[in-house]
Amino acid sequence: MKVLKSSFKTDSACKAKMSESLVEGRLSLPPEKSDIERVLLVQGKVHVSAEPADGKVFMDGNVKFSVVYMDIEGNIDAFESSSPFRHSEDMENAGADMKVYAKGSIREVEYTIEDNRALYVKGIVTMNLRGRITSSHEAVSGVESPDMQTRTFKQRLALTKETKKETAVIREDIRVPQSMPRAKKILYADVYAAVKSIKTEELKIVVEGEIKMMMLYLSEDKRAPLQYFYESLPFGKILSSEN
């Protein structure tokens, strides 16, 4: 009788985990900008990377703040500045063989004006952690002999067939609707992609969705200088996939 053993590995998805951290910092005006009289808008975008260790995930990131303000002469202007942060979170099965992905957002932003040249800001950063870990298994064959008893069990394995990262460069001219005042200057813009459908076909994956944009701009109408403008653009991408 000959018993054969073969080894194989699976990528198992780990349970997602939420983590929160406090970020705070000082946002300074560029030297060429006029002094701050009143703040009109403060928005932040989170950029974070994650590194797994023994039972923990260490996160290193920064929040890019966009500030729209009115200066002492009544003019409206804007500037950007970043504030770094670090945080760690306990995570089951975290180790060198785990791959971790982190995505963050910020809420409850508070600020105070310091000497008309800077803002002190703080807020709560929320991070969504997702990981996958490679596990080793063994399969046994050649045990059909009547003299041998075997015990077997079945187990469902959550696995990742393939992970792909794709970057698409999209260029489009956006026009302000005729019903709105003409734009003089973009003060703040937020853009993100919303996936609507994912279809699998032979040797490829088809992803479709929309690019959603929000812009705050300074208009030529002195009676209504601040204007919000929303726009959506459809997009599609075909990813090759042998699996």
CSV table of C-alpha atoms in Angstrom, one decimal:
chain,number,residue,atom,x,y,z
A,1,MET,CA,0.0,0.0,0.0
A,2,LYS,CA,1.3,3.5,-0.9
A,3,VAL,CA,-0.1,6.6,0.8
A,4,LEU,CA,0.5,9.9,-1.0
A,5,LYS,CA,0.5,13.3,0.6
A,6,SER,CA,0.3,16.6,-1.2
A,7,SER,CA,0.5,20.1,0.2
A,8,PHE,CA,-1.5,23.1,-1.0
A,9,LYS,CA,-2.0,26.7,0.2
A,10,THR,CA,-5.1,28.9,0.3
A,11,ASP,CA,-5.5,32.6,0.8
A,12,SER,CA,-8.2,33.0,3.5
A,13,ALA,CA,-10.0,36.2,4.0
A,14,CYS,CA,-9.9,37.6,7.6
A,15,LYS,CA,-12.7,39.2,9.4
A,16,ALA,CA,-12.8,43.0,8.7
A,17,LYS,CA,-12.1,45.2,11.7
A,18,MET,CA,-12.8,48.9,12.4
A,19,SER,CA,-10.3,51.1,14.2
A,20,GLU,CA,-10.4,54.7,15.3
A,21,SER,CA,-7.7,57.2,16.2
A,22,LEU,CA,-7.5,60.9,17.1
A,23,VAL,CA,-5.6,63.1,14.7
A,24,GLU,CA,-4.6,66.7,15.5
A,25,GLY,CA,-2.2,69.3,14.2
A,26,ARG,CA,-1.5,72.8,13.1
A,27,LEU,CA,-2.3,74.0,9.6
A,28,SER,CA,-0.2,77.0,8.6
A,29,LEU,CA,-1.1,79.5,5.8
A,30,PRO,CA,1.4,79.7,2.9
A,31,PRO,CA,3.4,82.9,3.1
A,32,GLU,CA,1.8,84.4,0.0
A,33,LYS,CA,-1.8,84.0,1.5
A,34,SER,CA,-3.6,86.8,3.3
A,35,ASP,CA,-4.5,86.5,7.0
A,36,ILE,CA,-7.6,84.5,8.0
A,37,GLU,CA,-10.6,86.4,9.2
A,38,ARG,CA,-13.2,83.7,9.1
A,39,VAL,CA,-13.2,80.0,8.2
A,40,LEU,CA,-15.9,78.8,5.8
A,41,LEU,CA,-15.1,75.1,5.3
A,42,VAL,CA,-12.7,72.5,6.6
A,43,GLN,CA,-12.6,69.0,4.9
A,44,GLY,CA,-10.1,66.2,5.2
A,45,LYS,CA,-9.0,63.1,3.2
A,46,VAL,CA,-7.2,60.2,4.9
A,47,HIS,CA,-4.3,58.4,3.3
A,48,VAL,CA,-3.1,55.4,5.4
A,49,SER,CA,-0.9,52.3,5.0
A,50,ALA,CA,-0.9,49.3,7.3
A,51,GLU,CA,1.8,46.8,8.3
A,52,PRO,CA,1.0,43.6,10.2
A,53,ALA,CA,3.1,42.3,13.1
A,54,ASP,CA,2.7,39.7,15.9
A,55,GLY,CA,-1.0,40.1,16.8
A,56,LYS,CA,-1.1,43.8,15.8
A,57,VAL,CA,-1.5,46.0,12.8
A,58,PHE,CA,0.5,49.3,12.7
A,59,MET,CA,-0.9,52.1,10.7
A,60,ASP,CA,1.0,55.2,9.4
A,61,GLY,CA,-0.9,57.9,7.5
A,62,ASN,CA,-1.8,61.5,7.1
A,63,VAL,CA,-4.9,63.7,6.7
A,64,LYS,CA,-4.8,66.2,3.9
A,65,PHE,CA,-7.0,69.1,5.0
A,66,SER,CA,-8.6,71.6,2.6
A,67,VAL,CA,-9.5,75.0,4.2
A,68,VAL,CA,-11.7,77.6,2.6
A,69,TYR,CA,-11.6,81.0,4.4
A,70,MET,CA,-12.4,84.7,4.1
A,71,ASP,CA,-9.5,87.1,4.6
A,72,ILE,CA,-9.4,90.4,6.4
A,73,GLU,CA,-10.4,92.3,3.2
A,74,GLY,CA,-13.4,90.1,2.6
A,75,ASN,CA,-11.9,88.0,-0.2
A,76,ILE,CA,-12.4,84.2,-0.3
A,77,ASP,CA,-9.4,82.0,-0.7
A,78,ALA,CA,-8.3,78.4,0.1
A,79,PHE,CA,-5.2,76.4,1.0
A,80,GLU,CA,-4.2,72.8,1.8
A,81,SER,CA,-2.1,71.3,4.6
A,82,SER,CA,-1.4,67.8,6.0
A,83,SER,CA,-1.3,66.4,9.5
A,84,PRO,CA,0.4,63.0,10.1
A,85,PHE,CA,-0.8,60.3,12.5
A,86,ARG,CA,0.2,56.8,13.8
A,87,HIS,CA,-2.0,54.1,15.3
A,88,SER,CA,-1.9,50.4,16.2
A,89,GLU,CA,-4.7,47.9,16.6
A,90,ASP,CA,-4.9,44.3,17.9
A,91,MET,CA,-5.9,41.9,15.1
A,92,GLU,CA,-6.3,38.2,15.3
A,93,ASN,CA,-3.8,36.1,13.2
A,94,ALA,CA,-1.8,39.2,12.3
A,95,GLY,CA,1.7,38.3,11.4
A,96,ALA,CA,4.4,38.5,8.7
A,97,ASP,CA,2.4,36.2,6.4
A,98,MET,CA,-0.7,38.4,6.5
A,99,LYS,CA,-1.5,41.0,3.9
A,100,VAL,CA,-3.5,44.0,5.3
A,101,TYR,CA,-5.4,46.7,3.4
A,102,ALA,CA,-6.6,49.9,5.2
A,103,LYS,CA,-9.0,52.6,4.1
A,104,GLY,CA,-9.7,55.6,6.2
A,105,SER,CA,-12.1,58.6,6.6
A,106,ILE,CA,-12.4,61.5,9.0
A,107,ARG,CA,-15.3,62.8,11.0
A,108,GLU,CA,-16.1,65.3,13.8
A,109,VAL,CA,-13.5,67.8,12.6
A,110,GLU,CA,-13.0,70.7,15.1
A,111,TYR,CA,-10.8,73.8,14.6
A,112,THR,CA,-9.7,77.0,16.2
A,113,ILE,CA,-8.0,80.0,14.5
A,114,GLU,CA,-4.5,80.8,15.9
A,115,ASP,CA,-3.1,84.3,15.3
A,116,ASN,CA,-4.8,84.6,11.9
A,117,ARG,CA,-2.0,82.6,10.2
A,118,ALA,CA,-2.9,79.0,11.3
A,119,LEU,CA,-5.6,76.6,12.4
A,120,TYR,CA,-5.4,74.1,15.1
A,121,VAL,CA,-7.5,71.1,14.0
A,122,LYS,CA,-8.5,67.7,15.4
A,123,GLY,CA,-10.8,65.0,14.3
A,124,ILE,CA,-11.5,61.2,14.6
A,125,VAL,CA,-10.0,59.0,11.9
A,126,THR,CA,-11.9,55.8,11.2
A,127,MET,CA,-10.0,53.0,9.5
A,128,ASN,CA,-11.5,49.8,7.9
A,129,LEU,CA,-8.9,47.0,8.1
A,130,ARG,CA,-9.2,44.0,5.8
A,131,GLY,CA,-6.6,41.2,5.7
A,132,ARG,CA,-5.9,37.8,4.1
A,133,ILE,CA,-3.6,35.1,5.3
A,134,THR,CA,-2.0,32.2,3.6
A,135,SER,CA,-2.7,28.8,5.2
A,136,SER,CA,-1.0,25.5,4.5
A,137,HIS,CA,-3.1,22.2,4.1
A,138,GLU,CA,-2.4,18.6,3.2
A,139,ALA,CA,-4.4,16.2,1.0
A,140,VAL,CA,-3.9,12.4,1.4
A,141,SER,CA,-4.6,9.9,-1.3
A,142,GLY,CA,-4.0,6.1,-1.7
A,143,VAL,CA,-5.8,5.0,1.4
A,144,GLU,CA,-8.4,2.7,-0.2
A,145,SER,CA,-7.0,-0.4,1.4
A,146,PRO,CA,-9.6,-2.5,3.3
A,147,ASP,CA,-7.2,-2.9,6.2
A,148,MET,CA,-7.1,0.8,6.9
A,149,GLN,CA,-9.7,2.9,8.6
A,150,THR,CA,-9.8,6.6,7.8
A,151,ARG,CA,-11.5,9.6,9.5
A,152,THR,CA,-12.4,12.5,7.3
A,153,PHE,CA,-14.1,15.8,7.8
A,154,LYS,CA,-15.3,18.5,5.5
A,155,GLN,CA,-14.5,22.2,6.0
A,156,ARG,CA,-15.5,25.2,4.0
A,157,LEU,CA,-12.5,27.4,3.1
A,158,ALA,CA,-13.0,31.1,2.4
A,159,LEU,CA,-10.3,31.8,-0.2
A,160,THR,CA,-9.2,34.6,-2.5
A,161,LYS,CA,-8.7,33.4,-6.1
A,162,GLU,CA,-6.9,36.4,-7.3
A,163,THR,CA,-6.1,40.0,-6.2
A,164,LYS,CA,-5.7,42.7,-8.8
A,165,LYS,CA,-4.9,46.4,-8.6
A,166,GLU,CA,-5.6,48.5,-11.7
A,167,THR,CA,-5.2,52.2,-12.3
A,168,ALA,CA,-7.1,54.1,-15.0
A,169,VAL,CA,-6.4,57.6,-16.1
A,170,ILE,CA,-9.6,59.4,-17.1
A,171,ARG,CA,-9.6,62.8,-18.7
A,172,GLU,CA,-12.8,64.8,-19.1
A,173,ASP,CA,-13.7,68.4,-19.6
A,174,ILE,CA,-16.4,69.5,-17.1
A,175,ARG,CA,-18.6,72.5,-17.9
A,176,VAL,CA,-20.5,74.5,-15.3
A,177,PRO,CA,-24.2,74.5,-16.2
A,178,GLN,CA,-25.5,77.6,-17.9
A,179,SER,CA,-28.0,78.1,-15.0
A,180,MET,CA,-25.0,78.7,-12.6
A,181,PRO,CA,-22.6,81.7,-12.4
A,182,ARG,CA,-19.2,81.4,-14.2
A,183,ALA,CA,-16.3,80.0,-12.2
A,184,LYS,CA,-13.3,82.2,-11.3
A,185,LYS,CA,-11.4,79.7,-9.0
A,186,ILE,CA,-11.8,76.2,-7.7
A,187,LEU,CA,-11.6,76.3,-3.9
A,188,TYR,CA,-12.3,72.7,-3.0
A,189,ALA,CA,-12.9,69.5,-5.0
A,190,ASP,CA,-13.8,65.9,-3.9
A,191,VAL,CA,-13.7,63.0,-6.3
A,192,TYR,CA,-14.4,59.3,-5.7
A,193,ALA,CA,-15.3,56.3,-7.7
A,194,ALA,CA,-18.5,54.3,-7.0
A,195,VAL,CA,-18.6,50.8,-8.4
A,196,LYS,CA,-22.1,49.8,-9.6
A,197,SER,CA,-21.5,46.3,-11.1
A,198,ILE,CA,-18.9,43.6,-11.4
A,199,LYS,CA,-19.4,40.9,-14.0
A,200,THR,CA,-17.2,37.9,-14.6
A,201,GLU,CA,-16.7,36.6,-18.2
A,202,GLU,CA,-14.3,34.2,-19.8
A,203,LEU,CA,-10.8,35.3,-18.8
A,204,LYS,CA,-11.9,38.8,-17.8
A,205,ILE,CA,-13.7,40.9,-15.2
A,206,VAL,CA,-15.9,43.8,-16.2
A,207,VAL,CA,-16.2,46.7,-13.7
A,208,GLU,CA,-18.6,49.5,-14.3
A,209,GLY,CA,-19.5,52.5,-12.2
A,210,GLU,CA,-19.5,56.3,-11.8
A,211,ILE,CA,-17.0,58.9,-10.9
A,212,LYS,CA,-18.8,61.4,-8.6
A,213,MET,CA,-17.4,64.9,-8.2
A,214,MET,CA,-18.3,67.8,-5.9
A,215,MET,CA,-16.7,71.2,-6.4
A,216,LEU,CA,-16.8,74.4,-4.4
A,217,TYR,CA,-15.8,77.3,-6.6
A,218,LEU,CA,-15.6,81.1,-6.4
A,219,SER,CA,-18.0,82.6,-8.9
A,220,GLU,CA,-18.0,85.9,-10.9
A,221,ASP,CA,-21.3,86.8,-9.2
A,222,LYS,CA,-20.4,89.0,-6.2
A,223,ARG,CA,-23.8,88.6,-4.8
A,224,ALA,CA,-23.4,84.8,-4.6
A,225,PRO,CA,-19.6,84.2,-4.6
A,226,LEU,CA,-19.7,80.6,-3.3
A,227,GLN,CA,-21.2,77.9,-5.5
A,228,TYR,CA,-21.5,74.1,-5.1
A,229,PHE,CA,-21.3,72.0,-8.3
A,230,TYR,CA,-22.0,68.3,-8.6
A,231,GLU,CA,-21.3,66.0,-11.5
A,232,SER,CA,-21.1,62.3,-12.3
A,233,LEU,CA,-19.2,60.5,-15.1
A,234,PRO,CA,-19.7,56.9,-16.1
A,235,PHE,CA,-16.6,54.6,-16.3
A,236,GLY,CA,-15.9,51.0,-17.3
A,237,LYS,CA,-12.8,48.9,-17.1
A,238,ILE,CA,-12.0,45.4,-18.3
A,239,LEU,CA,-9.5,43.4,-16.2
A,240,SER,CA,-7.8,40.3,-17.6
A,241,SER,CA,-8.1,37.3,-15.3
A,242,GLU,CA,-7.0,33.8,-16.0
A,243,ASN,CA,-8.9,32.5,-12.9
